[in-house]
PDB file of C-alpha atoms in Angstrom:
ATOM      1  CA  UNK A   5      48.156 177.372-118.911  1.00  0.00           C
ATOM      2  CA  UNK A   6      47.789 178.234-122.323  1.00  0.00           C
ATOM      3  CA  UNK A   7      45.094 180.566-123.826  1.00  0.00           C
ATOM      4  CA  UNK A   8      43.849 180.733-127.345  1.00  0.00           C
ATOM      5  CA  UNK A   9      42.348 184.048-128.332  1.00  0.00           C
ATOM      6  CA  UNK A  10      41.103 183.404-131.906  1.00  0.00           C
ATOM      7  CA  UNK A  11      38.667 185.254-134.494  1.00  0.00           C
ATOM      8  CA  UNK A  12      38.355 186.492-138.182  1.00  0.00           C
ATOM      9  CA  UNK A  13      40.568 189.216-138.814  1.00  0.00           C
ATOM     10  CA  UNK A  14      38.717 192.737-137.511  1.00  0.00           C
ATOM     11  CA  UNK A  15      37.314 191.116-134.601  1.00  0.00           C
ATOM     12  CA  UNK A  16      39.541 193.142-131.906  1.00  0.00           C
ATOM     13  CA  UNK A  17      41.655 190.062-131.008  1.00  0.00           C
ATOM     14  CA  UNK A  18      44.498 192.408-131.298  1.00  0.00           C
ATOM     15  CA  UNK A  19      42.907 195.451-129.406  1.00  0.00           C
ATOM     16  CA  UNK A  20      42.073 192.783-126.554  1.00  0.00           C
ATOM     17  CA  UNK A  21      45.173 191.260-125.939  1.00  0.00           C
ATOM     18  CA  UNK A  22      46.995 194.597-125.522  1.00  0.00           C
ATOM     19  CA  UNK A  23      44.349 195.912-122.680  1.00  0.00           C
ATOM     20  CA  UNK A  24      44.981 192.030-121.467  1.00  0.00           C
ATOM     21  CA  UNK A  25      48.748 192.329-121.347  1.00  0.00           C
ATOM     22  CA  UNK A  26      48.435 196.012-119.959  1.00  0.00           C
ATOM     23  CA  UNK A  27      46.967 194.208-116.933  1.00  0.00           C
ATOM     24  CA  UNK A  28      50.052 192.766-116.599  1.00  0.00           C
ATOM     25  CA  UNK A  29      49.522 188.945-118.441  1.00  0.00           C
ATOM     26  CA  UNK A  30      51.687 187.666-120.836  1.00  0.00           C
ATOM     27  CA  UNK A  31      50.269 187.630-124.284  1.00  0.00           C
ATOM     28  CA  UNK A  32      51.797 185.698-127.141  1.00  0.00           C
ATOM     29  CA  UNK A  33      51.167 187.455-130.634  1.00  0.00           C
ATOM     30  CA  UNK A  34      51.514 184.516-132.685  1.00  0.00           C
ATOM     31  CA  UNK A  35      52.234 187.404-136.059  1.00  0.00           C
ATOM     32  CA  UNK A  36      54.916 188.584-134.363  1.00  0.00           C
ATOM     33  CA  UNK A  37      56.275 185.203-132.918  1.00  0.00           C
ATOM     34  CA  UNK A  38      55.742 183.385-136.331  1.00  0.00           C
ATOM     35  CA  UNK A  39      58.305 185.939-138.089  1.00  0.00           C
ATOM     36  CA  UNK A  40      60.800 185.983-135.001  1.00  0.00           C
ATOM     37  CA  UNK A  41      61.023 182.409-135.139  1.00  0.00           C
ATOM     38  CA  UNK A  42      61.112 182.460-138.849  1.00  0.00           C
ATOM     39  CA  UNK A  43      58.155 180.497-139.279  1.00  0.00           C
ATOM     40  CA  UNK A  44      56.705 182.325-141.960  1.00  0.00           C
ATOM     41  CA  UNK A  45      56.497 180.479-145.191  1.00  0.00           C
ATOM     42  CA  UNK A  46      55.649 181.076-149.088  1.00  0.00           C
ATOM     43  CA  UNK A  47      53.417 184.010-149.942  1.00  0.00           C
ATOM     44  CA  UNK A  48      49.736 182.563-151.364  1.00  0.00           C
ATOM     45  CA  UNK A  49      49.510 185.735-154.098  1.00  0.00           C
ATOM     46  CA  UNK A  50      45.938 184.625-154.760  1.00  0.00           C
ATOM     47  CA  UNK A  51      44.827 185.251-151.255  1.00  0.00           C
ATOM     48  CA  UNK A  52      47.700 187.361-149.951  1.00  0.00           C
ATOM     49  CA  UNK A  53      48.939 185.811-147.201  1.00  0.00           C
ATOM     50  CA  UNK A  54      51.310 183.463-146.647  1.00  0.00           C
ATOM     51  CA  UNK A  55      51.779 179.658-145.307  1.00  0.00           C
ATOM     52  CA  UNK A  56      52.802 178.698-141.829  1.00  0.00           C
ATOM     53  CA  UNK A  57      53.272 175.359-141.015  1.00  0.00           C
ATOM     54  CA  UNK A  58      51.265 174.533-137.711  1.00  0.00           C
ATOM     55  CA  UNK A  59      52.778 171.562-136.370  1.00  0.00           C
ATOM     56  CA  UNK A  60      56.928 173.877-136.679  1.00  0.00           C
ATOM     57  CA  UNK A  61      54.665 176.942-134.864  1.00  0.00           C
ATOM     58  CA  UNK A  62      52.715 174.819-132.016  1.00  0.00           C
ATOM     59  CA  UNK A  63      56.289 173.196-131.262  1.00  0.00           C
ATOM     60  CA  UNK A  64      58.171 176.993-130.897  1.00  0.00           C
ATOM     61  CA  UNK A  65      55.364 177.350-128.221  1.00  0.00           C
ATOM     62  CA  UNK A  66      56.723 175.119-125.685  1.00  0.00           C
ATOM     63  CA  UNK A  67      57.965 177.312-123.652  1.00  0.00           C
ATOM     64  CA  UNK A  68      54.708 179.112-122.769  1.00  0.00           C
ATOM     65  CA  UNK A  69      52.879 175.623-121.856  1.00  0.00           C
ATOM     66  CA  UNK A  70      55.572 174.800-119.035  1.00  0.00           C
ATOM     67  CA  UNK A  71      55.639 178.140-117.047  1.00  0.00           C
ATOM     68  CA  UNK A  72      53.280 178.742-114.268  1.00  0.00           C
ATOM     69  CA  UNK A  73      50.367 180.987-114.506  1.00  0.00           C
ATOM     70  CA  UNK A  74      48.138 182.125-117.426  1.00  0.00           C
ATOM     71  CA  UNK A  75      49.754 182.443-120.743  1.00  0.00           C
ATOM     72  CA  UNK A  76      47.695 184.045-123.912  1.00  0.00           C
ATOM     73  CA  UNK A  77      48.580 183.788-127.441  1.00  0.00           C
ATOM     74  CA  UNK A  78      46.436 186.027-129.630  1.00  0.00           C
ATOM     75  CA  UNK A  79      46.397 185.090-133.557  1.00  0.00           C
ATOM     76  CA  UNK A  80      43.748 183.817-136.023  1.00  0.00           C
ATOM     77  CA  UNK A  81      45.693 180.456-135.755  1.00  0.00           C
ATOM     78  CA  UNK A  82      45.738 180.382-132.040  1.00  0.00           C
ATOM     79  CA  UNK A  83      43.129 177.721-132.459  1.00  0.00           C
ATOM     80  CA  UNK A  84      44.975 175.266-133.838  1.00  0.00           C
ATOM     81  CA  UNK A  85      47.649 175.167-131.037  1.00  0.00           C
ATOM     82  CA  UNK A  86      47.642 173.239-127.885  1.00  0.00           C
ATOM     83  CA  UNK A  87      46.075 175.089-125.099  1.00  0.00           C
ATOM     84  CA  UNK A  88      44.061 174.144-122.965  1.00  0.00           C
ATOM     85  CA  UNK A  89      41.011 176.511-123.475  1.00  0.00           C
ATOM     86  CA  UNK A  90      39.657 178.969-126.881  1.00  0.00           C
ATOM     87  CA  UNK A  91      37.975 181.916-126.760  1.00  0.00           C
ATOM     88  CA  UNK A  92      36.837 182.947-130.203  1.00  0.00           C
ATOM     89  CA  UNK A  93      35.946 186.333-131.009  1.00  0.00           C
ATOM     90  CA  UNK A  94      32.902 187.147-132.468  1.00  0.00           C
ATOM     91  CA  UNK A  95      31.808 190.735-134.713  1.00  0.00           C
ATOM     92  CA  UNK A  96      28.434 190.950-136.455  1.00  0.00           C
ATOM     93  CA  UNK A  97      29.494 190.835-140.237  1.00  0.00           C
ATOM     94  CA  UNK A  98      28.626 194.372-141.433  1.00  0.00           C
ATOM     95  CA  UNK A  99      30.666 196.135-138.196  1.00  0.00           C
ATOM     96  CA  UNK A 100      33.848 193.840-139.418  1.00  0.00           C
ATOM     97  CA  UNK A 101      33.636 194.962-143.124  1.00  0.00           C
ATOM     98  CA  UNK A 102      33.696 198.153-142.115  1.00  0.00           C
ATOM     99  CA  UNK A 103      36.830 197.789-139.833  1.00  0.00           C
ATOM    100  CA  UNK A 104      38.098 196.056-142.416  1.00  0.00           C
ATOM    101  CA  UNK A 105      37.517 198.533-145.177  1.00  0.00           C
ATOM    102  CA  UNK A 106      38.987 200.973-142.542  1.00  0.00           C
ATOM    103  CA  UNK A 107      42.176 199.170-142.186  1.00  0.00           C
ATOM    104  CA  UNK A 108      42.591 198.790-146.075  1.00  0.00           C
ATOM    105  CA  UNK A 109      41.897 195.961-147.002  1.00  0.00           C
ATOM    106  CA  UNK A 110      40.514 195.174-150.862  1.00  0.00           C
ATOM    107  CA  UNK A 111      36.813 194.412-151.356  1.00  0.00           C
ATOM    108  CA  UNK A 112      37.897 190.769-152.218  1.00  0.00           C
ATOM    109  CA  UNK A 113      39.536 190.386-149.316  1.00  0.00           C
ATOM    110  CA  UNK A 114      36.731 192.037-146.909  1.00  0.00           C
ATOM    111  CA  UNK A 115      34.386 189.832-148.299  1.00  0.00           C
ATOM    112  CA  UNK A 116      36.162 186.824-147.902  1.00  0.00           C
ATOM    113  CA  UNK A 117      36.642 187.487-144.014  1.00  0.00           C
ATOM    114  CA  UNK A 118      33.176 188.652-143.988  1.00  0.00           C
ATOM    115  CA  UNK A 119      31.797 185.259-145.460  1.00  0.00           C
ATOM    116  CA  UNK A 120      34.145 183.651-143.372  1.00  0.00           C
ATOM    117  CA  UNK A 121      32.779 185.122-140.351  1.00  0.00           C
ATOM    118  CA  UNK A 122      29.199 184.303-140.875  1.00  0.00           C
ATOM    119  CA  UNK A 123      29.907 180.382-141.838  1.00  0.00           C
ATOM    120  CA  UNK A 124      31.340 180.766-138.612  1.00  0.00           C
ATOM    121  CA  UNK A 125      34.587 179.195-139.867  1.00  0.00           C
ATOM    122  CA  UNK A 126      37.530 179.523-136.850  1.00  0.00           C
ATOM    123  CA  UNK A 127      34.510 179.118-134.738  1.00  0.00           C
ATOM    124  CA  UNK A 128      34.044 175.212-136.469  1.00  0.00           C
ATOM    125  CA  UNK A 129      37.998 174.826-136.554  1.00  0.00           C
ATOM    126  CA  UNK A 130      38.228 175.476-132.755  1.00  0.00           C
ATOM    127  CA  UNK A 131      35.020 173.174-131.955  1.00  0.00           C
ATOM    128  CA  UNK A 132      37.229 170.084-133.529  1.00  0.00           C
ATOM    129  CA  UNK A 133      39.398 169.722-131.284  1.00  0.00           C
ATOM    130  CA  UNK A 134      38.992 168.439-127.766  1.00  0.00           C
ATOM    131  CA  UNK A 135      40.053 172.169-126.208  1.00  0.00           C
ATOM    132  CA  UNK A 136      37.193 173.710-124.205  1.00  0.00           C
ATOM    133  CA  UNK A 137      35.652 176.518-126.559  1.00  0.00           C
ATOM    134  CA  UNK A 138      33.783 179.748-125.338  1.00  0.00           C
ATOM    135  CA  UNK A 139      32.267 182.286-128.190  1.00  0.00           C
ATOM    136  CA  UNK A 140      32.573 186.256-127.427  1.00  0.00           C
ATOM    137  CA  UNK A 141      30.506 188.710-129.784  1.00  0.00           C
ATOM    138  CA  UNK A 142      32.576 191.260-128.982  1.00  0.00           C
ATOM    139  CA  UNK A 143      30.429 193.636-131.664  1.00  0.00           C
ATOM    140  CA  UNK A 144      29.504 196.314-129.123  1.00  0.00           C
ATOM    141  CA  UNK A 145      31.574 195.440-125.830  1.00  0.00           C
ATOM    142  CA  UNK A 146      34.074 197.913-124.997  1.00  0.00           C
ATOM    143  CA  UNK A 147      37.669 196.330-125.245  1.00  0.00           C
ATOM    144  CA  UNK A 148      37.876 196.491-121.205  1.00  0.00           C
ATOM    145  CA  UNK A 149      34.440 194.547-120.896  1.00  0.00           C
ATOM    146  CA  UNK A 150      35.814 191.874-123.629  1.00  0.00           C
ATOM    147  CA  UNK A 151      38.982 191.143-121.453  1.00  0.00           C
ATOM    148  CA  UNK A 152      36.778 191.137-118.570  1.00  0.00           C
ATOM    149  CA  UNK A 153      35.021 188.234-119.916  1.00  0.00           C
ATOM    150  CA  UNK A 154      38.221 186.365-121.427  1.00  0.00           C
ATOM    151  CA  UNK A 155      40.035 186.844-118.081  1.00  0.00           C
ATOM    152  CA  UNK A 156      36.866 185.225-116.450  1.00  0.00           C
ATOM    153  CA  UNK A 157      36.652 182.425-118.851  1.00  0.00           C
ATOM    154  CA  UNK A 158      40.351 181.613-117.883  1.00  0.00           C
ATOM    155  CA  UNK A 159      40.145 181.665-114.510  1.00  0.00           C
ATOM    156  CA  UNK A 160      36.916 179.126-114.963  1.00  0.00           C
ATOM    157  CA  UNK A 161      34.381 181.551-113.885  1.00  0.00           C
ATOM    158  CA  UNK A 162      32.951 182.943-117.215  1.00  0.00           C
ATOM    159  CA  UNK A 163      30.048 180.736-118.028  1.00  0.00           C
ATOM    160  CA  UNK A 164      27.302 181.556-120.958  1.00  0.00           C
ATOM    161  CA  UNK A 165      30.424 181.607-123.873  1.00  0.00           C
ATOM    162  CA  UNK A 166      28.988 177.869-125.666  1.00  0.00           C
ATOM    163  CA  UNK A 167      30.396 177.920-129.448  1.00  0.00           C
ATOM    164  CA  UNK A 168      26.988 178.524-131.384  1.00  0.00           C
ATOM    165  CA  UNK A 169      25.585 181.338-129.016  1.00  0.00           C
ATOM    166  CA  UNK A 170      26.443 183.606-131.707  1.00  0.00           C
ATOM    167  CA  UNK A 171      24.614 183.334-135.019  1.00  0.00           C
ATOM    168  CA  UNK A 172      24.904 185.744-137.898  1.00  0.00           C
ATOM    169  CA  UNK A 173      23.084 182.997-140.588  1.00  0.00           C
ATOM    170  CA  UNK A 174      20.483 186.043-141.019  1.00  0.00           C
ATOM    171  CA  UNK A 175      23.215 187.454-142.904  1.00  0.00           C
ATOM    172  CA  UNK A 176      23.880 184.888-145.237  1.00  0.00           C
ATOM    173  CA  UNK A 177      22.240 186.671-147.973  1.00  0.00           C
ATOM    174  CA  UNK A 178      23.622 190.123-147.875  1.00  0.00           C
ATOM    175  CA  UNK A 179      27.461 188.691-148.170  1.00  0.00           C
ATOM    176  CA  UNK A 180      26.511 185.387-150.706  1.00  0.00           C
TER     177      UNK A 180
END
């Protein structure tokens, strides 16, 4: 089984997978899969980053849909691969700027994920395909209380997760 942990950049997708696999799952980082399997295409200069074609990356993942067990793959295009559930990760707007500012990145580019993050955007991706979705605001959980809750959503137990539980629209002003 197949697990898409998903988000904006800054929203601890990262941070959450590692205490994940420390619990002994296997975790997928699609970043680091995408350049082993060199997947990684042109470089957009406008929005620094660079192209990836989806269908190439979802077929490299084969492997991790016919195993046994639990299998996650953390990336902010984990949501376009076939799994069989999405768990988007959620951070109120001004906490993610500031991680974002923290890690670097250019006003532009904090903004962008910022507005990006309150039109709810991977949130809408993930919600058009026919995958199960659950919605984490994982803006003041601790990073063990986050994979407590992504653990229980893939076992089927975590209930209370329905995309649209998390709503930052009240911020639409301050980053437009």
């Amino acid at each position: 089984m197949l697990v898409a942990i998903t988000g904006t950049p800054g929203t601890g997708k990262t941070s959450v997978a590692a205490e994940i696999r420390s619990r002994g799952y296997e975790v997928v980082d699609l970043g680091k899969h995408i350049r082993e399997h060199g997947l990684l295409g042109e470089l957009d200069e406008a929005r620094d980053t660079h192209e990836v074609d989806l269908d190439l990356l979802n077929d490299s993942l084969e492997e991790y849909r016919s195993g046994e067990g639990v299998v996650f793959m953390e990336g902010h295009l984990s949501h376009f691969m076939d799994c069989r559930s999405i768990v988007v990760l959620r951070c109120h707007p001004g906490v993610l700027a500031e991680r974002l500012r923290a890690r670097g990145y250019s006003e532009e580019k904090v903004r962008e994920n910022v507005q990006s993050e309150v039109l709810d955007v991977i949130l809408c991706e993930a919600t058009e395909s026919d995958i199960p979705v659950h919605e984490v605001d994982c803006t003041s959980a601790s990073i063990k209380d986050t994979a407590d809750e992504i653990l229980s959503i893939a076992s089927g137990e975590g209930e209370g997760h329905p995309p649209g539980s998390v709503d930052w629209s009240s911020e639409m002003e301050r980053w437009f």
